[in-house]
CSV table of N, CA, C and O in Angstrom, one decimal:
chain,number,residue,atom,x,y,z
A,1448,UNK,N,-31.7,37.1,18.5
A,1448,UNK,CA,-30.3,37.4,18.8
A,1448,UNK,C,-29.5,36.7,17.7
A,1448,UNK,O,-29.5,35.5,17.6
A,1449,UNK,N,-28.6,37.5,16.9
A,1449,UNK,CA,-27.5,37.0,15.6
A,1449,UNK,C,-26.0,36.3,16.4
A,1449,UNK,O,-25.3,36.6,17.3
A,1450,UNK,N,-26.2,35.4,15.7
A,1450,UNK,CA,-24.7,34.9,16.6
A,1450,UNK,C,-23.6,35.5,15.6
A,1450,UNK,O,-23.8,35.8,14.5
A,1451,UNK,N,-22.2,35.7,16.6
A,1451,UNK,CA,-21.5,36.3,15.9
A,1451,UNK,C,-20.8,35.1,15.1
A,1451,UNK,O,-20.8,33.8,15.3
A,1452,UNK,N,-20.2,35.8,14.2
A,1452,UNK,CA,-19.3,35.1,13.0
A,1452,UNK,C,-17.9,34.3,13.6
A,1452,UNK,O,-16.9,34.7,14.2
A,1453,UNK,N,-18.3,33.2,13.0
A,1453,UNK,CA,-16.6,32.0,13.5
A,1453,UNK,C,-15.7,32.8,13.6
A,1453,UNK,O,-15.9,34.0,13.1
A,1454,UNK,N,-14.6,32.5,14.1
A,1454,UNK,CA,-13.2,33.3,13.6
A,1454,UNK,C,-12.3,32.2,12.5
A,1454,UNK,O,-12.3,31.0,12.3
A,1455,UNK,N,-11.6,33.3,12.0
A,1455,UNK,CA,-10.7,33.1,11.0
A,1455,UNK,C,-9.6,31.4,11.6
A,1455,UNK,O,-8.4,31.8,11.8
A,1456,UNK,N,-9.8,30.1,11.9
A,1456,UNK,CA,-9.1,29.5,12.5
A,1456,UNK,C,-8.6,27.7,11.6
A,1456,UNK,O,-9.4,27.1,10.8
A,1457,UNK,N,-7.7,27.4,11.9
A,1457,UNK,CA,-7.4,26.3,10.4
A,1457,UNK,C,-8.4,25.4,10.5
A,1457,UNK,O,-8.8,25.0,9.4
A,1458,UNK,N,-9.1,24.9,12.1
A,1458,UNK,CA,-10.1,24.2,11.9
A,1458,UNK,C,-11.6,25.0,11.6
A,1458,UNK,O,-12.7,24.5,11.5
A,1459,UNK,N,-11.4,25.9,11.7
A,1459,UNK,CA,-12.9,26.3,10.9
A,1459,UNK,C,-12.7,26.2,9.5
A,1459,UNK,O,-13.5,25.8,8.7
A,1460,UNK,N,-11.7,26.7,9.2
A,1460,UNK,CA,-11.4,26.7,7.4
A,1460,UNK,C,-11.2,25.0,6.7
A,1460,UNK,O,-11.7,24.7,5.6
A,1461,UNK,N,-10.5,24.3,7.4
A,1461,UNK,CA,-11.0,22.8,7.6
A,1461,UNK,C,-12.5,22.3,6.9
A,1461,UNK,O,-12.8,21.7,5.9
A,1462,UNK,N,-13.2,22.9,7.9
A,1462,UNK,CA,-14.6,22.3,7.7
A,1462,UNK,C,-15.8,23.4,6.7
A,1462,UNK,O,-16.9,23.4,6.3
A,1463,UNK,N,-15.0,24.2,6.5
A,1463,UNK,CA,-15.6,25.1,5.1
A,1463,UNK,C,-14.9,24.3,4.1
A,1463,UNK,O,-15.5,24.3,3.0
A,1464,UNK,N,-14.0,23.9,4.2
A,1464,UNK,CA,-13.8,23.2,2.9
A,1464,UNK,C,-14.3,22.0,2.7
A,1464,UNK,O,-14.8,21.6,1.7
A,1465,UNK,N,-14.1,21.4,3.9
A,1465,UNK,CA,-14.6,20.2,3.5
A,1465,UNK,C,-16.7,19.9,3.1
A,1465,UNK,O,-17.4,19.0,2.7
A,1466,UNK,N,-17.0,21.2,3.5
A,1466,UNK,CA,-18.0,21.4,3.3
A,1466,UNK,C,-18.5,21.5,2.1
A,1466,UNK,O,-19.4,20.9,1.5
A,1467,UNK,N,-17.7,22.4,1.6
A,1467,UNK,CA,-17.8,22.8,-0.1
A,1467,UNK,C,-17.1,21.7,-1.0
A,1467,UNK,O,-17.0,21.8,-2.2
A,1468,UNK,N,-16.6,20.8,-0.3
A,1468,UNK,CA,-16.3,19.6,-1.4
A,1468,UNK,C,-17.2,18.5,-1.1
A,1468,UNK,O,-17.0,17.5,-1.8
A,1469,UNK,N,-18.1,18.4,-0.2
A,1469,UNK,CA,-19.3,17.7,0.2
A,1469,UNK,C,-20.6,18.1,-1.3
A,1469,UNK,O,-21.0,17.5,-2.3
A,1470,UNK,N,-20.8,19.2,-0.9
A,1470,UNK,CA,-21.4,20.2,-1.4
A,1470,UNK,C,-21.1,19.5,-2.9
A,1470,UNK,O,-21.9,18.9,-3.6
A,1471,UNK,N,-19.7,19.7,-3.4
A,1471,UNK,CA,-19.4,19.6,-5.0
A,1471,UNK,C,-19.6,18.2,-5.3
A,1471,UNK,O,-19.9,17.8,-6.4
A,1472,UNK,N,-19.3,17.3,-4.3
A,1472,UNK,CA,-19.7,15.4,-4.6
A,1472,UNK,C,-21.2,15.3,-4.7
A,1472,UNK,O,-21.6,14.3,-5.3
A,1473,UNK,N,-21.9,16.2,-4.3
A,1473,UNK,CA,-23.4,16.0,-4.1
A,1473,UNK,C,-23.6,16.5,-5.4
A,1473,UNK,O,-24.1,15.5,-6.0
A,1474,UNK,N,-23.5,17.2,-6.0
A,1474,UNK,CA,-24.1,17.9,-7.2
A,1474,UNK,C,-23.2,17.3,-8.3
A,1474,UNK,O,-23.5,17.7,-9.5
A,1475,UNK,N,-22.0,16.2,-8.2
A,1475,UNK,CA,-21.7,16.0,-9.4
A,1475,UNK,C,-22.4,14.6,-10.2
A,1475,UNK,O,-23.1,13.8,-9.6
A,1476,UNK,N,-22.1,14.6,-11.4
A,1476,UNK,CA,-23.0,13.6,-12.1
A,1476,UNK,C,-22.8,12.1,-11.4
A,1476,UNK,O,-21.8,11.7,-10.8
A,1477,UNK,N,-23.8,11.5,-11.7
A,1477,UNK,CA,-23.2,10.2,-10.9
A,1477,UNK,C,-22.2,9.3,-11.6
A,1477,UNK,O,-21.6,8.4,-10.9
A,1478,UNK,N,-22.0,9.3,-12.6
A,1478,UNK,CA,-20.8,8.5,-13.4
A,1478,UNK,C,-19.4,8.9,-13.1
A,1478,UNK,O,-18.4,8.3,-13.6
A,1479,UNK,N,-19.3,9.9,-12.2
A,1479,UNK,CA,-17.8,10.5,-11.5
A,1479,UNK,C,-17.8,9.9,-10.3
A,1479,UNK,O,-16.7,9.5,-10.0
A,1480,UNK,N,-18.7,9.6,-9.5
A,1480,UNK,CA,-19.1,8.7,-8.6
A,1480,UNK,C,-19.0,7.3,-8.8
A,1480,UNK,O,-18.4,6.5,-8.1
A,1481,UNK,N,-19.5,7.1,-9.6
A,1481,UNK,CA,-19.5,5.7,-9.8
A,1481,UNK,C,-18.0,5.3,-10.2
A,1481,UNK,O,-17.6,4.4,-9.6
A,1482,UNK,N,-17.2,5.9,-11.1
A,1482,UNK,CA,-16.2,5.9,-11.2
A,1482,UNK,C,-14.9,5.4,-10.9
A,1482,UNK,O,-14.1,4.6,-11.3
A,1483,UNK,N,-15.1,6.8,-9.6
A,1483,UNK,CA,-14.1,7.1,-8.6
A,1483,UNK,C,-14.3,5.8,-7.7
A,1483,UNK,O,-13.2,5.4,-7.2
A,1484,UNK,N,-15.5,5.2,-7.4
A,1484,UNK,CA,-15.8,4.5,-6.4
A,1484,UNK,C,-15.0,2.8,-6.9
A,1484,UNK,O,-14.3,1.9,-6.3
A,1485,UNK,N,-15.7,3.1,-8.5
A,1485,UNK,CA,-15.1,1.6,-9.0
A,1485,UNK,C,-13.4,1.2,-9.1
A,1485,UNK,O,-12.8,0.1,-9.0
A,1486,UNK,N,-13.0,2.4,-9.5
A,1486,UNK,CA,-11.1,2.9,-9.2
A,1486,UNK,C,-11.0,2.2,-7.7
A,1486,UNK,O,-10.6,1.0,-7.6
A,1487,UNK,N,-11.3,2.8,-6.9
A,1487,UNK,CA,-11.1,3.0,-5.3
A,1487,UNK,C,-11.0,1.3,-5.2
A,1487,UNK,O,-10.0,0.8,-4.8
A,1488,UNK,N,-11.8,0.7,-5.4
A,1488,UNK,CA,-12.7,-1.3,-5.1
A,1488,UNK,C,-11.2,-1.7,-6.2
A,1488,UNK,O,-10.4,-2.5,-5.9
A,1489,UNK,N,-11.2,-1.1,-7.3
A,1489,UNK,CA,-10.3,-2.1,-8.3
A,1489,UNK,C,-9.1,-1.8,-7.9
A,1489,UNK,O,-8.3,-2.5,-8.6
A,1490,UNK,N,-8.4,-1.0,-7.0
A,1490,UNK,CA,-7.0,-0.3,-6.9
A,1490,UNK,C,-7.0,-1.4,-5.5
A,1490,UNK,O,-6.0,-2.1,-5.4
A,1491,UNK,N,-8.1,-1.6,-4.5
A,1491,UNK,CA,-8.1,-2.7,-3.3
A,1491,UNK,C,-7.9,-3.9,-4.1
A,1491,UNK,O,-6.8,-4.2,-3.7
A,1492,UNK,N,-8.4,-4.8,-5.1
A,1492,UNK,CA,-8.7,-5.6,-5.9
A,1492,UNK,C,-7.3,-6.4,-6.0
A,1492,UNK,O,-6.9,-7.4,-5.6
A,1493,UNK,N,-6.8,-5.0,-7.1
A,1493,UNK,CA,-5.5,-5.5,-7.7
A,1493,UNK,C,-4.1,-5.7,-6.2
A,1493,UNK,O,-3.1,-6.5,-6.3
A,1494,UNK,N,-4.3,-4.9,-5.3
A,1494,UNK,CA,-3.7,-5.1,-4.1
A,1494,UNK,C,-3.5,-6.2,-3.6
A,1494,UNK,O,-2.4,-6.8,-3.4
A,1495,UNK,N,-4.5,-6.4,-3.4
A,1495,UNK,CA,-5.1,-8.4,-3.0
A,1495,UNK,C,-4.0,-9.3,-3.5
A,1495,UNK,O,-3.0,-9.8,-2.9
A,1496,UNK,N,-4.5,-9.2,-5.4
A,1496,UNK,CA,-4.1,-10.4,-5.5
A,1496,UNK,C,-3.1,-10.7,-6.6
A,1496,UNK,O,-2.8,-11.8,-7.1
A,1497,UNK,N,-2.5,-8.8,-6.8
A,1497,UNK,CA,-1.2,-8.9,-7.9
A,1497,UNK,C,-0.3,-9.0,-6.7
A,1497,UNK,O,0.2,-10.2,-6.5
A,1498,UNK,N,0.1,-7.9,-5.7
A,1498,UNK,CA,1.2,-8.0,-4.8
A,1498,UNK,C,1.2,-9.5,-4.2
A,1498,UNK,O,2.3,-10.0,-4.2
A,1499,UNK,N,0.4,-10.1,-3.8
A,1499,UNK,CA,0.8,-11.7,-3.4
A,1499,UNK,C,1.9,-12.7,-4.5
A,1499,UNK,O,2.8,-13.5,-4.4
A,1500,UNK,N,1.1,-12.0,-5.8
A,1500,UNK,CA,2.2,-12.9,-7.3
A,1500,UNK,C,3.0,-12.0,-7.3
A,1500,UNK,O,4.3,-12.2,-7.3
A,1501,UNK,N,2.7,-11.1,-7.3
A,1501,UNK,CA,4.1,-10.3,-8.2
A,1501,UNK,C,5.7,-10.6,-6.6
A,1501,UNK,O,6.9,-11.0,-6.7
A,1502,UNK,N,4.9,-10.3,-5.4
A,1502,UNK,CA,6.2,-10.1,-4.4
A,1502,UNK,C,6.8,-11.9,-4.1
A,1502,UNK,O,7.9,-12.2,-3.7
A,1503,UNK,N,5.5,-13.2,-4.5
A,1503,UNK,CA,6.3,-14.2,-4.3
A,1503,UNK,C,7.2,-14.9,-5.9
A,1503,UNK,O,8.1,-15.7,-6.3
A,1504,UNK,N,6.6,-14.2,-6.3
A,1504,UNK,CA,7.9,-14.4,-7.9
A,1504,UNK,C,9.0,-13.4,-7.4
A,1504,UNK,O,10.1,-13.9,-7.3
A,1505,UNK,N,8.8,-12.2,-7.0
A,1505,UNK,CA,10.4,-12.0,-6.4
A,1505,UNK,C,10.3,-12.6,-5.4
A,1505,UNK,O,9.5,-12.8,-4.5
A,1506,UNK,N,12.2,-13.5,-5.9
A,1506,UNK,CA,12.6,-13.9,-4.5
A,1506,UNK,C,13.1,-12.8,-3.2
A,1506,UNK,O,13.0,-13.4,-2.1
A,1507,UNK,N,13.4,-11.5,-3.1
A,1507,UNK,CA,13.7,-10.3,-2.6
A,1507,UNK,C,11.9,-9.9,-2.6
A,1507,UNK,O,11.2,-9.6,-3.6
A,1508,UNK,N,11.3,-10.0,-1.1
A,1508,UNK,CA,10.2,-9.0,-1.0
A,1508,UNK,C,10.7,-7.3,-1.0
A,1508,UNK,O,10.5,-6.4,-1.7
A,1509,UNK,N,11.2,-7.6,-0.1
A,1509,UNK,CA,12.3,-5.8,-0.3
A,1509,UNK,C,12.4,-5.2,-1.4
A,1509,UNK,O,11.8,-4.1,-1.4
A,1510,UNK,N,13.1,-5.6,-2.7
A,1510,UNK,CA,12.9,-5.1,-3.7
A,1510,UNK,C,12.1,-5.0,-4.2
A,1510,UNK,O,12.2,-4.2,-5.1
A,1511,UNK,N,10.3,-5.9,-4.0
A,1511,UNK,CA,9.2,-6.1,-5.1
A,1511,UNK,C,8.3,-4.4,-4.5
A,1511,UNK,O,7.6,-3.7,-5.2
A,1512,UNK,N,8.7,-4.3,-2.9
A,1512,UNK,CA,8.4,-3.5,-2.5
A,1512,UNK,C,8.7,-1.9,-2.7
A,1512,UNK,O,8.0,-1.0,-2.7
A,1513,UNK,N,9.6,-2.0,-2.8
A,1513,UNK,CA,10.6,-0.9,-3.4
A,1513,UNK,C,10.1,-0.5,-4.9
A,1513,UNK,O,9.8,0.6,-5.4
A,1514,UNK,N,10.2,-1.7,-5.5
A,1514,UNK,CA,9.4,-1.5,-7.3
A,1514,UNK,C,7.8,-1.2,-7.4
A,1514,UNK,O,7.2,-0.6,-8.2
A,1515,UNK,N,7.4,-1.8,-6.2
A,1515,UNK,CA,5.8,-1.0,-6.2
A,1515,UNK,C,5.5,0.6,-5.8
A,1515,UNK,O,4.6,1.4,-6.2
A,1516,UNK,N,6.7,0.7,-4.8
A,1516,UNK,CA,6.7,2.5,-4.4
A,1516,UNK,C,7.3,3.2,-5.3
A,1516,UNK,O,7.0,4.3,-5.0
A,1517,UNK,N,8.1,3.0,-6.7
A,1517,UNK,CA,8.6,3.8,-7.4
A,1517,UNK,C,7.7,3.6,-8.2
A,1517,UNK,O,7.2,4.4,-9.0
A,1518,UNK,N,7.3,2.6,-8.3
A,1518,UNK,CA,5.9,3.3,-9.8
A,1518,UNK,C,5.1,4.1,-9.2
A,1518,UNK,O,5.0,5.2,-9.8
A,1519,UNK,N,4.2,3.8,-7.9
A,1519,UNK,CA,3.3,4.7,-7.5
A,1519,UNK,C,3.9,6.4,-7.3
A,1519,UNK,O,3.3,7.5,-7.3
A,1520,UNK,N,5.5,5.8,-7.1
A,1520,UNK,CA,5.7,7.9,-7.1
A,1520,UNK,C,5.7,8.3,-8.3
A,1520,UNK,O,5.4,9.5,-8.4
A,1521,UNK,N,6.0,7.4,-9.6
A,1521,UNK,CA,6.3,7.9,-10.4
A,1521,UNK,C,4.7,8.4,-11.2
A,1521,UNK,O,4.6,9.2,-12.2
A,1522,UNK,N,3.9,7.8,-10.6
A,1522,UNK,CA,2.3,8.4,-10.6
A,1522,UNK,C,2.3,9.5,-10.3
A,1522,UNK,O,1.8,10.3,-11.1
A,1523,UNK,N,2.7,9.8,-9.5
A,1523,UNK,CA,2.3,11.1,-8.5
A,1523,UNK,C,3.0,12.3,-9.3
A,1523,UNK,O,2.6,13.5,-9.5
A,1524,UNK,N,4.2,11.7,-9.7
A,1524,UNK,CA,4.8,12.4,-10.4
A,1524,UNK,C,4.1,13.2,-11.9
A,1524,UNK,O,4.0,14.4,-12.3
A,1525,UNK,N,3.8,12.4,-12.3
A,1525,UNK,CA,2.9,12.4,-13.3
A,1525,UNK,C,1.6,13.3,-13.3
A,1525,UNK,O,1.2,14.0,-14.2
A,1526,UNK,N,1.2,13.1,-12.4
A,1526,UNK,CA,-0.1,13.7,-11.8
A,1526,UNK,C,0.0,14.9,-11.8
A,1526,UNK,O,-0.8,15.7,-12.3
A,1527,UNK,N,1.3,15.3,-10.9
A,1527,UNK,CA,1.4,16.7,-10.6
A,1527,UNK,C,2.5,17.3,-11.8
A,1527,UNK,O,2.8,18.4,-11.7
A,1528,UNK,N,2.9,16.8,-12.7
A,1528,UNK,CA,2.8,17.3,-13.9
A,1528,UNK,C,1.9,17.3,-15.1
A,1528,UNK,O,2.3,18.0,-16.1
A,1529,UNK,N,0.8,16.6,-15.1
A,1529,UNK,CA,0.0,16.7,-16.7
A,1529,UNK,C,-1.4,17.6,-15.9
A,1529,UNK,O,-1.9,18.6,-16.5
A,1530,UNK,N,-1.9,17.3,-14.8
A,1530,UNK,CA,-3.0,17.5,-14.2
A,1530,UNK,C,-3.1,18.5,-14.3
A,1530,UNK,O,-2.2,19.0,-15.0
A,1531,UNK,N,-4.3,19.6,-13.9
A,1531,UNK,CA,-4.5,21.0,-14.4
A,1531,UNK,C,-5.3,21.2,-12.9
A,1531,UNK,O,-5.6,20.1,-12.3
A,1532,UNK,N,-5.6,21.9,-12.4
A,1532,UNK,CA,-5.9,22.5,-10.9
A,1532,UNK,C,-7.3,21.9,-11.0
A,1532,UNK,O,-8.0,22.0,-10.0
A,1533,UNK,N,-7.7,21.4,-12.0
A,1533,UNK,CA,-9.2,20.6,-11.4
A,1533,UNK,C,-9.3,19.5,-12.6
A,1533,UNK,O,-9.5,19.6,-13.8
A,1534,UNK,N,-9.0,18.1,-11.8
A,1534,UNK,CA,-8.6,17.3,-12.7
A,1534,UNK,C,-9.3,16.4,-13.4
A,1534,UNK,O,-10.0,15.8,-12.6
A,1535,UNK,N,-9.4,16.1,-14.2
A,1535,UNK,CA,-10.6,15.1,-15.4
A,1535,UNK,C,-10.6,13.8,-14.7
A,1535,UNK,O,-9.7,13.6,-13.8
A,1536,UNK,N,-11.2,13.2,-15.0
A,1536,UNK,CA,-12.5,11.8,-14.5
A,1536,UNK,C,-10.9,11.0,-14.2
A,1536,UNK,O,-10.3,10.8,-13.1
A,1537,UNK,N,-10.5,10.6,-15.4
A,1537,UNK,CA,-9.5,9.5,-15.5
A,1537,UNK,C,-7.9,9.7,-14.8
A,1537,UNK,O,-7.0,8.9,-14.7
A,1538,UNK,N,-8.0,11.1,-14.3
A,1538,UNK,CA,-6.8,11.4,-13.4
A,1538,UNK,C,-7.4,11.3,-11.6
A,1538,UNK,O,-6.7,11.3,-10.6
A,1539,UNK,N,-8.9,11.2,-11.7
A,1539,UNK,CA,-9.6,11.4,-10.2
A,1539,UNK,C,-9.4,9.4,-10.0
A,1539,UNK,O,-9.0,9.0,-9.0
A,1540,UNK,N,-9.8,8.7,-11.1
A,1540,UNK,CA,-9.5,7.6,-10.8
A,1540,UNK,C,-8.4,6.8,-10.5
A,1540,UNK,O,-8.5,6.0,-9.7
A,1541,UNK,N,-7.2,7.1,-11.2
A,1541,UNK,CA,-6.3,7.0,-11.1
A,1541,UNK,C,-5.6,7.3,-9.9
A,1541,UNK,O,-4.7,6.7,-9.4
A,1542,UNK,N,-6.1,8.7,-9.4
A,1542,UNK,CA,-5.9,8.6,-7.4
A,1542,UNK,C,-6.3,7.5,-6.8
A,1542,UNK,O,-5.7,6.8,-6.0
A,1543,UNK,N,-7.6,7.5,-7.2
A,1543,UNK,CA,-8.7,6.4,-6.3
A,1543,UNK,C,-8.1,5.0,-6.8
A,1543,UNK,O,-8.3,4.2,-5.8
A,1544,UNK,N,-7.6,4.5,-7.7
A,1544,UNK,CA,-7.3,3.1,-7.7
A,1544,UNK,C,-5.6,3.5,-6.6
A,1544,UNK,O,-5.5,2.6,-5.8
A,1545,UNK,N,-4.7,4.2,-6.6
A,1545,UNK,CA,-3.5,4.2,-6.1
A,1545,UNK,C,-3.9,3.9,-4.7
A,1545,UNK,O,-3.6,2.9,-4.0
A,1546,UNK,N,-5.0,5.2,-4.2
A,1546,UNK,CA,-5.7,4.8,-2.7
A,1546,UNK,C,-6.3,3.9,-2.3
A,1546,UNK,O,-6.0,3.4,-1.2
A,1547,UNK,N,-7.1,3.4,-3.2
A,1547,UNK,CA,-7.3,2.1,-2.8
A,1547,UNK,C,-6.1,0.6,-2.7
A,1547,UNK,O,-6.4,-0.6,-2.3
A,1548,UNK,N,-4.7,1.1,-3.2
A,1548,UNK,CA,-4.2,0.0,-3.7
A,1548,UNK,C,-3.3,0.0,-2.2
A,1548,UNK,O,-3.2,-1.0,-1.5
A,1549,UNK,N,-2.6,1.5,-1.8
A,1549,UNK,CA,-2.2,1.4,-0.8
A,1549,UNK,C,-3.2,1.1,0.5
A,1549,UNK,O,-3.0,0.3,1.4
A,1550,UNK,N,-4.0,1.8,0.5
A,1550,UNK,CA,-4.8,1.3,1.9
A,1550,UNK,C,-4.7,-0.8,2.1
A,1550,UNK,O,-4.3,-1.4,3.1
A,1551,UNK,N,-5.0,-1.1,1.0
A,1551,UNK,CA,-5.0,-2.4,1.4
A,1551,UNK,C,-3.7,-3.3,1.7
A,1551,UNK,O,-3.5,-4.4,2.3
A,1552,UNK,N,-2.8,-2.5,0.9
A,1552,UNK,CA,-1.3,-3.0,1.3
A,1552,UNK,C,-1.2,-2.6,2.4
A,1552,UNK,O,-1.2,-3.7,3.0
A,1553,UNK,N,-1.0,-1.3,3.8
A,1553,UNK,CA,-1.0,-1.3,4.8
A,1553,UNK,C,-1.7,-2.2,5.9
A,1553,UNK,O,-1.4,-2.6,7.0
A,1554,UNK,N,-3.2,-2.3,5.0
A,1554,UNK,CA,-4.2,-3.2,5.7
A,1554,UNK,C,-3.5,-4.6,6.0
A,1554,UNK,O,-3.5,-5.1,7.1
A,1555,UNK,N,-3.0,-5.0,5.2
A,1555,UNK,CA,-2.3,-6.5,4.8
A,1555,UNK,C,-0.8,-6.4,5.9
A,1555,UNK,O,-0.3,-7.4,6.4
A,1556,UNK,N,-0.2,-4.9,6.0
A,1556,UNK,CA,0.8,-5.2,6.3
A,1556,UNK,C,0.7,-5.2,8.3
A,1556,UNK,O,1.3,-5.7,9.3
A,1557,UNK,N,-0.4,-4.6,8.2
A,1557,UNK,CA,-0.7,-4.6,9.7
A,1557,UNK,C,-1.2,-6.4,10.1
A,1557,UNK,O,-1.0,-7.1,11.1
A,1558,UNK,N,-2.0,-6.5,9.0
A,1558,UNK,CA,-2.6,-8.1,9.7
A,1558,UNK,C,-1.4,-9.4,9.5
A,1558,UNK,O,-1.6,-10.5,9.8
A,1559,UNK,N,-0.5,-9.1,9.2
A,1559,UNK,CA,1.1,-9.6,8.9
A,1559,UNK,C,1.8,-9.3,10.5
A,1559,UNK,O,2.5,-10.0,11.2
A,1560,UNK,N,1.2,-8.1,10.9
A,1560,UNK,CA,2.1,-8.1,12.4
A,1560,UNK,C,3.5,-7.3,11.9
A,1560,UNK,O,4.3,-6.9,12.8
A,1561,UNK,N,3.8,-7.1,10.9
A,1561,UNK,CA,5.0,-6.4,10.4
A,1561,UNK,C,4.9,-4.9,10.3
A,1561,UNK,O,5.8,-4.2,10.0
């Protein structure tokens, strides 16, 4: 007996994609891997232990904060203008250090209690 075919639904299409981007991490070379991964650890890295100097040399945390979110937009900005719909090694890192940089700033801001 054939089972019938999923329906057309956002979480089925969800997990076809996320399948086929499974699929495309598996089969890519490992130096995009290794890469991405070392971005991701050095973007946590610099999180650590530039925002502790950089926000206690500003006397204003508020502002040091504020100057960290306009550069990172102005990444993004960037991104979504030079980038091309499938983007080279050093623009995939350049996400992965930003992600890693904020995850650990949230991480930090939750264990702050703030």
């Amino acid at each position: 007996m054939t089972r019938p075919p999923l329906q057309r639904t956002r979480f089925n299409s969800l997990l076809e994609q996320l399948g086929t981007r499974l699929i495309s991490w598996l089969g890519s070379r490992w130096l995009d891997k290794s890469v991405a991964l070392l971005a991701l650890f050095l973007g946590a890295y610099a999180a650590a232990n530039v925002t502790s100097l950089y926000l206690t040399l500003l006397k204003v945390q508020s502002l040091g904060a504020l100057g960290l979110l306009l550069f990172f937009e102005a990444l993004i900005r960037l991104r979504q203008h030079y980038a091309s719909r499938k983007p080279g090694l050093g623009w995939i890192a350049l996400d992965n250090f930003r992600i890693g940089f904020t995850y650990l700033i949230v991480l930090e801001a939750f264990k702050l209690g703030s």
